[in-house]
PDB file of C-alpha atoms in Angstrom:
ATOM      1  CA  MET P   5     -47.491  -1.440 -33.407  1.00 69.00           C
ATOM      2  CA  SER P   6     -45.877  -4.812 -32.784  1.00 77.00           C
ATOM      3  CA  THR P   7     -47.529  -7.457 -30.878  1.00 77.00           C
ATOM      4  CA  GLU P   8     -44.696  -7.513 -28.244  1.00 83.00           C
ATOM      5  CA  ARG P   9     -44.926  -3.753 -27.746  1.00 82.00           C
ATOM      6  CA  LEU P  10     -48.728  -4.105 -27.391  1.00 81.00           C
ATOM      7  CA  TYR P  11     -48.323  -6.779 -24.655  1.00 83.00           C
ATOM      8  CA  LYS P  12     -45.659  -4.796 -22.739  1.00 87.00           C
ATOM      9  CA  THR P  13     -48.020  -1.849 -22.795  1.00 88.00           C
ATOM     10  CA  ILE P  14     -50.962  -3.691 -21.403  1.00 87.00           C
ATOM     11  CA  TYR P  15     -48.544  -5.358 -18.832  1.00 88.00           C
ATOM     12  CA  GLY P  16     -47.475  -1.677 -17.776  1.00 88.00           C
ATOM     13  CA  ILE P  17     -51.056  -0.509 -17.513  1.00 87.00           C
ATOM     14  CA  ALA P  18     -51.947  -3.504 -15.334  1.00 87.00           C
ATOM     15  CA  LYS P  19     -49.041  -2.546 -13.011  1.00 89.00           C
ATOM     16  CA  VAL P  20     -50.328   1.088 -12.905  1.00 86.00           C
ATOM     17  CA  ILE P  21     -53.881  -0.122 -12.043  1.00 85.00           C
ATOM     18  CA  ASN P  22     -52.707  -2.431  -9.393  1.00 85.00           C
ATOM     19  CA  SER P  23     -50.247   0.126  -7.907  1.00 86.00           C
ATOM     20  CA  THR P  24     -52.807   2.403  -6.276  1.00 84.00           C
ATOM     21  CA  LEU P  25     -56.586   3.228  -5.673  1.00 83.00           C
ATOM     22  CA  ASN P  26     -55.893   6.802  -6.379  1.00 86.00           C
ATOM     23  CA  PRO P  27     -57.882   7.562  -9.602  1.00 84.00           C
ATOM     24  CA  SER P  28     -55.742  10.559 -10.795  1.00 86.00           C
ATOM     25  CA  LYS P  29     -52.547   8.410 -10.443  1.00 89.00           C
ATOM     26  CA  VAL P  30     -53.970   5.493 -12.259  1.00 89.00           C
ATOM     27  CA  LEU P  31     -55.329   7.654 -15.089  1.00 91.00           C
ATOM     28  CA  ALA P  32     -52.163   9.727 -15.465  1.00 93.00           C
ATOM     29  CA  GLY P  33     -50.095   6.441 -15.684  1.00 92.00           C
ATOM     30  CA  ILE P  34     -52.507   5.069 -18.234  1.00 92.00           C
ATOM     31  CA  ALA P  35     -52.431   8.410 -20.323  1.00 94.00           C
ATOM     32  CA  GLU P  36     -48.600   8.224 -20.373  1.00 94.00           C
ATOM     33  CA  GLN P  37     -48.401   4.393 -21.400  1.00 92.00           C
ATOM     34  CA  ALA P  38     -50.942   5.046 -24.152  1.00 93.00           C
ATOM     35  CA  THR P  39     -49.198   8.023 -25.509  1.00 95.00           C
ATOM     36  CA  ARG P  40     -45.917   6.189 -25.595  1.00 93.00           C
ATOM     37  CA  ALA P  41     -47.264   3.011 -27.088  1.00 91.00           C
ATOM     38  CA  MET P  42     -49.143   4.880 -29.906  1.00 93.00           C
ATOM     39  CA  ASP P  43     -46.059   7.125 -30.594  1.00 94.00           C
ATOM     40  CA  ALA P  44     -48.516   9.888 -30.254  1.00 96.00           C
ATOM     41  CA  LYS P  45     -48.224  13.770 -29.290  1.00 97.00           C
ATOM     42  CA  GLY P  46     -50.462  13.261 -26.310  1.00 97.00           C
ATOM     43  CA  CYS P  47     -53.474  11.828 -24.562  1.00 97.00           C
ATOM     44  CA  PHE P  48     -56.194  13.247 -22.480  1.00 95.00           C
ATOM     45  CA  ILE P  49     -58.643  11.431 -20.230  1.00 95.00           C
ATOM     46  CA  ARG P  50     -61.717  13.231 -19.318  1.00 94.00           C
ATOM     47  CA  VAL P  51     -64.591  12.023 -17.067  1.00 93.00           C
ATOM     48  CA  LEU P  52     -68.222  13.064 -16.841  1.00 94.00           C
ATOM     49  CA  ASP P  53     -69.356  15.297 -13.930  1.00 93.00           C
ATOM     50  CA  ARG P  54     -72.251  14.302 -11.885  1.00 91.00           C
ATOM     51  CA  SER P  55     -74.689  16.058 -14.068  1.00 94.00           C
ATOM     52  CA  GLY P  56     -73.383  14.183 -17.133  1.00 92.00           C
ATOM     53  CA  THR P  57     -72.952  17.520 -19.033  1.00 95.00           C
ATOM     54  CA  ILE P  58     -69.524  18.354 -18.709  1.00 95.00           C
ATOM     55  CA  LEU P  59     -66.364  16.248 -19.263  1.00 94.00           C
ATOM     56  CA  LEU P  60     -63.919  17.021 -16.613  1.00 92.00           C
ATOM     57  CA  PRO P  61     -60.175  16.698 -17.193  1.00 90.00           C
ATOM     58  CA  ASP P  62     -58.759  13.845 -15.033  1.00 89.00           C
ATOM     59  CA  ALA P  63     -55.462  13.171 -16.651  1.00 92.00           C
ATOM     60  CA  SER P  64     -53.296  14.210 -19.648  1.00 95.00           C
ATOM     61  CA  TYR P  65     -49.870  13.507 -20.961  1.00 97.00           C
ATOM     62  CA  GLY P  66     -47.807  15.207 -23.618  1.00 97.00           C
ATOM     63  CA  LEU P  67     -49.917  18.189 -23.898  1.00 96.00           C
ATOM     64  CA  SER P  68     -49.102  21.723 -22.536  1.00 96.00           C
ATOM     65  CA  GLU P  69     -50.839  23.091 -19.491  1.00 94.00           C
ATOM     66  CA  ARG P  70     -52.136  25.866 -21.464  1.00 93.00           C
ATOM     67  CA  TYR P  71     -54.117  23.380 -23.646  1.00 93.00           C
ATOM     68  CA  ALA P  72     -55.066  20.953 -20.741  1.00 89.00           C
ATOM     69  CA  SER P  73     -56.747  24.069 -19.154  1.00 87.00           C
ATOM     70  CA  LYS P  74     -58.329  25.502 -22.144  1.00 86.00           C
ATOM     71  CA  GLY P  75     -61.741  25.180 -20.843  1.00 80.00           C
ATOM     72  CA  PRO P  76     -64.542  22.951 -20.075  1.00 82.00           C
ATOM     73  CA  VAL P  77     -65.804  20.454 -22.679  1.00 89.00           C
ATOM     74  CA  GLU P  78     -69.531  20.931 -22.599  1.00 91.00           C
ATOM     75  CA  VAL P  79     -71.262  17.950 -24.010  1.00 93.00           C
ATOM     76  CA  ALA P  80     -74.146  19.889 -25.615  1.00 92.00           C
ATOM     77  CA  LYS P  81     -71.556  21.772 -27.559  1.00 88.00           C
ATOM     78  CA  SER P  82     -69.331  18.995 -28.680  1.00 89.00           C
ATOM     79  CA  LEU P  83     -70.806  16.779 -31.468  1.00 89.00           C
ATOM     80  CA  LEU P  84     -67.745  14.500 -31.215  1.00 92.00           C
ATOM     81  CA  ASP P  85     -68.302  13.716 -27.699  1.00 93.00           C
ATOM     82  CA  GLN P  86     -72.015  13.203 -27.930  1.00 94.00           C
ATOM     83  CA  ASP P  87     -71.050  10.490 -30.406  1.00 94.00           C
ATOM     84  CA  VAL P  88     -68.605   8.865 -28.131  1.00 96.00           C
ATOM     85  CA  LEU P  89     -70.822   9.018 -24.956  1.00 95.00           C
ATOM     86  CA  GLN P  90     -73.083   6.914 -27.076  1.00 95.00           C
ATOM     87  CA  GLY P  91     -70.456   4.253 -27.128  1.00 94.00           C
ATOM     88  CA  ARG P  92     -68.998   4.973 -30.415  1.00 95.00           C
ATOM     89  CA  MET P  93     -65.389   5.347 -31.367  1.00 96.00           C
ATOM     90  CA  VAL P  94     -64.655   8.618 -33.357  1.00 96.00           C
ATOM     91  CA  THR P  95     -61.530   9.357 -35.400  1.00 96.00           C
ATOM     92  CA  ILE P  96     -60.985  12.787 -36.971  1.00 95.00           C
ATOM     93  CA  ASP P  97     -58.312  13.254 -39.683  1.00 95.00           C
ATOM     94  CA  ASP P  98     -57.921  17.078 -38.760  1.00 95.00           C
ATOM     95  CA  VAL P  99     -58.925  18.605 -35.635  1.00 93.00           C
ATOM     96  CA  ARG P 100     -58.127  22.039 -36.857  1.00 92.00           C
ATOM     97  CA  THR P 101     -60.753  22.066 -39.351  1.00 92.00           C
ATOM     98  CA  ASP P 102     -63.476  19.513 -38.248  1.00 92.00           C
ATOM     99  CA  PRO P 103     -66.525  21.340 -36.928  1.00 89.00           C
ATOM    100  CA  ARG P 104     -67.276  18.476 -34.594  1.00 88.00           C
ATOM    101  CA  PHE P 105     -64.156  19.409 -32.511  1.00 87.00           C
ATOM    102  CA  GLN P 106     -64.913  22.069 -29.855  1.00 85.00           C
ATOM    103  CA  TYR P 107     -61.404  23.729 -29.547  1.00 88.00           C
ATOM    104  CA  GLY P 108     -59.946  23.648 -33.074  1.00 88.00           C
ATOM    105  CA  ALA P 109     -58.067  26.954 -32.774  1.00 91.00           C
ATOM    106  CA  GLN P 110     -56.469  25.736 -29.587  1.00 93.00           C
ATOM    107  CA  ALA P 111     -55.590  22.280 -31.155  1.00 93.00           C
ATOM    108  CA  ALA P 112     -53.842  24.216 -33.931  1.00 94.00           C
ATOM    109  CA  GLU P 113     -51.684  26.322 -31.448  1.00 95.00           C
ATOM    110  CA  GLU P 114     -50.816  23.082 -29.719  1.00 96.00           C
ATOM    111  CA  GLY P 115     -49.700  21.473 -32.993  1.00 96.00           C
ATOM    112  CA  LEU P 116     -52.397  18.730 -32.871  1.00 97.00           C
ATOM    113  CA  VAL P 117     -53.721  17.186 -36.139  1.00 97.00           C
ATOM    114  CA  SER P 118     -55.315  13.745 -36.088  1.00 97.00           C
ATOM    115  CA  LEU P 119     -57.526  12.398 -33.241  1.00 96.00           C
ATOM    116  CA  VAL P 120     -59.028   9.102 -31.958  1.00 97.00           C
ATOM    117  CA  VAL P 121     -61.709   9.107 -29.176  1.00 97.00           C
ATOM    118  CA  VAL P 122     -62.935   5.998 -27.339  1.00 97.00           C
ATOM    119  CA  PRO P 123     -65.418   5.797 -24.605  1.00 96.00           C
ATOM    120  CA  LEU P 124     -64.408   4.943 -21.079  1.00 94.00           C
ATOM    121  CA  THR P 125     -66.917   2.119 -20.055  1.00 92.00           C
ATOM    122  CA  ALA P 126     -67.601   0.781 -16.854  1.00 86.00           C
ATOM    123  CA  ARG P 127     -69.324  -2.339 -15.664  1.00 83.00           C
ATOM    124  CA  GLY P 128     -72.723  -2.687 -17.427  1.00 85.00           C
ATOM    125  CA  GLY P 129     -71.478  -0.690 -20.454  1.00 85.00           C
ATOM    126  CA  ALA P 130     -72.101   2.666 -18.955  1.00 90.00           C
ATOM    127  CA  VAL P 131     -69.854   5.354 -20.700  1.00 94.00           C
ATOM    128  CA  ILE P 132     -68.343   7.366 -17.874  1.00 93.00           C
ATOM    129  CA  GLY P 133     -65.865   9.494 -19.805  1.00 95.00           C
ATOM    130  CA  VAL P 134     -63.601   9.659 -22.939  1.00 96.00           C
ATOM    131  CA  LEU P 135     -59.861   8.845 -23.891  1.00 96.00           C
ATOM    132  CA  ARG P 136     -58.293  10.898 -26.528  1.00 97.00           C
ATOM    133  CA  ILE P 137     -55.205  10.174 -28.459  1.00 97.00           C
ATOM    134  CA  TYR P 138     -53.632  13.102 -30.505  1.00 97.00           C
ATOM    135  CA  SER P 139     -51.077  13.032 -33.300  1.00 97.00           C
ATOM    136  CA  GLY P 140     -48.950  16.034 -34.300  1.00 96.00           C
ATOM    137  CA  ALA P 141     -49.260  14.992 -38.162  1.00 96.00           C
ATOM    138  CA  PRO P 142     -51.856  13.676 -40.251  1.00 96.00           C
ATOM    139  CA  ARG P 143     -52.349   9.863 -39.296  1.00 95.00           C
ATOM    140  CA  THR P 144     -54.943   7.139 -40.091  1.00 95.00           C
ATOM    141  CA  PHE P 145     -55.005   4.911 -37.048  1.00 94.00           C
ATOM    142  CA  THR P 146     -54.876   1.020 -38.044  1.00 92.00           C
ATOM    143  CA  ALA P 147     -57.536  -1.381 -36.852  1.00 93.00           C
ATOM    144  CA  ASP P 148     -55.045  -2.871 -34.435  1.00 90.00           C
ATOM    145  CA  GLU P 149     -54.370   0.579 -32.881  1.00 91.00           C
ATOM    146  CA  LEU P 150     -58.092   1.182 -32.606  1.00 94.00           C
ATOM    147  CA  ASP P 151     -58.513  -2.210 -30.761  1.00 93.00           C
ATOM    148  CA  PHE P 152     -55.686  -1.537 -28.519  1.00 91.00           C
ATOM    149  CA  LEU P 153     -57.056   1.950 -27.530  1.00 93.00           C
ATOM    150  CA  THR P 154     -60.607   0.220 -26.851  1.00 93.00           C
ATOM    151  CA  CYS P 155     -58.826  -2.305 -24.529  1.00 91.00           C
ATOM    152  CA  ILE P 156     -57.095   0.521 -22.675  1.00 90.00           C
ATOM    153  CA  ALA P 157     -60.228   2.481 -22.340  1.00 92.00           C
ATOM    154  CA  ASN P 158     -62.042  -0.438 -20.886  1.00 90.00           C
ATOM    155  CA  LEU P 159     -59.364  -1.157 -18.537  1.00 88.00           C
ATOM    156  CA  SER P 160     -59.370   2.712 -17.476  1.00 88.00           C
ATOM    157  CA  GLY P 161     -63.206   2.596 -16.951  1.00 90.00           C
ATOM    158  CA  ILE P 162     -62.853  -0.643 -14.638  1.00 88.00           C
ATOM    159  CA  ALA P 163     -59.861   0.850 -12.681  1.00 86.00           C
ATOM    160  CA  LEU P 164     -61.849   4.338 -12.198  1.00 86.00           C
ATOM    161  CA  GLU P 165     -64.861   2.494 -11.108  1.00 87.00           C
ATOM    162  CA  ASN P 166     -63.027   0.334  -8.587  1.00 86.00           C
ATOM    163  CA  ALA P 167     -61.291   3.303  -7.145  1.00 83.00           C
ATOM    164  CA  ARG P 168     -64.647   5.159  -6.659  1.00 83.00           C
ATOM    165  CA  MET P 169     -66.365   2.141  -5.063  1.00 85.00           C
ATOM    166  CA  TYR P 170     -63.121   1.673  -2.771  1.00 84.00           C
ATOM    167  CA  HIS P 171     -63.473   5.349  -1.706  1.00 82.00           C
ATOM    168  CA  ALA P 172     -67.260   5.308  -1.154  1.00 86.00           C
ATOM    169  CA  LEU P 173     -66.834   2.009   0.879  1.00 88.00           C
ATOM    170  CA  LYS P 174     -64.090   3.597   2.982  1.00 88.00           C
ATOM    171  CA  ARG P 175     -66.386   6.770   3.583  1.00 88.00           C
ATOM    172  CA  THR P 176     -69.336   4.673   4.432  1.00 90.00           C
ATOM    173  CA  SER P 177     -67.305   2.645   6.832  1.00 87.00           C
ATOM    174  CA  GLU P 178     -66.110   6.044   8.522  1.00 87.00           C
ATOM    175  CA  LEU P 179     -69.607   7.171   8.950  1.00 88.00           C
ATOM    176  CA  ALA P 180     -70.753   3.959  10.398  1.00 86.00           C
ATOM    177  CA  ASN P 181     -67.855   3.944  13.002  1.00 85.00           C
ATOM    178  CA  ALA P 182     -68.621   7.581  13.814  1.00 84.00           C
ATOM    179  CA  TYR P 183     -72.337   6.877  14.344  1.00 78.00           C
ATOM    180  CA  VAL P 184     -71.439   3.816  16.670  1.00 78.00           C
ATOM    181  CA  TYR P 185     -68.851   5.857  18.490  1.00 71.00           C
ATOM    182  CA  GLN P 186     -71.408   8.678  19.086  1.00 76.00           C
ATOM    183  CA  THR P 187     -74.307   6.414  20.062  1.00 73.00           C
ATOM    184  CA  PHE P 188     -72.450   4.450  22.801  1.00 69.00           C
ATOM    185  CA  GLU P 189     -70.803   7.595  24.142  1.00 70.00           C
ATOM    186  CA  ASP P 190     -74.109   9.485  24.427  1.00 67.00           C
TER     187      ASP P 190
END
């Protein structure tokens, strides 16, 4: 990946992040930008549920609806995601045969081969999800590509956290206004 392409992609991702506070739209734009920049087959961004036991699908690009809806990723059943949620990046040469990958048969049907997964981190280093990049052929990701994906994952985590805080603040303001209105009306 050329330096120029890398900077253009990061610029494109910054534009996506600044365009909306809708988390789904931001993550969908990031998934598309990451897929295109990496010349990959697809990207999947999953976010931990409130219990911290399931990675919920939040955005994908380049993958079929059938694959995107294949089922939940249960952290207890996915050795791969257990490592990533500890803050470690994981690369897999062949997801079709690696026992750490929960849906190997479905990946084979989708034409997926190599994979890199990076943690989505929020402020304070908390891991709140994962970003996965898939290739359709055997591939060894370069150190520059892995650094690039780590940068994108960190931006994604910050964007997601900002959107969540905005919506929480908005909801709190609405509740406070409703309380004040009710108190003075009674």
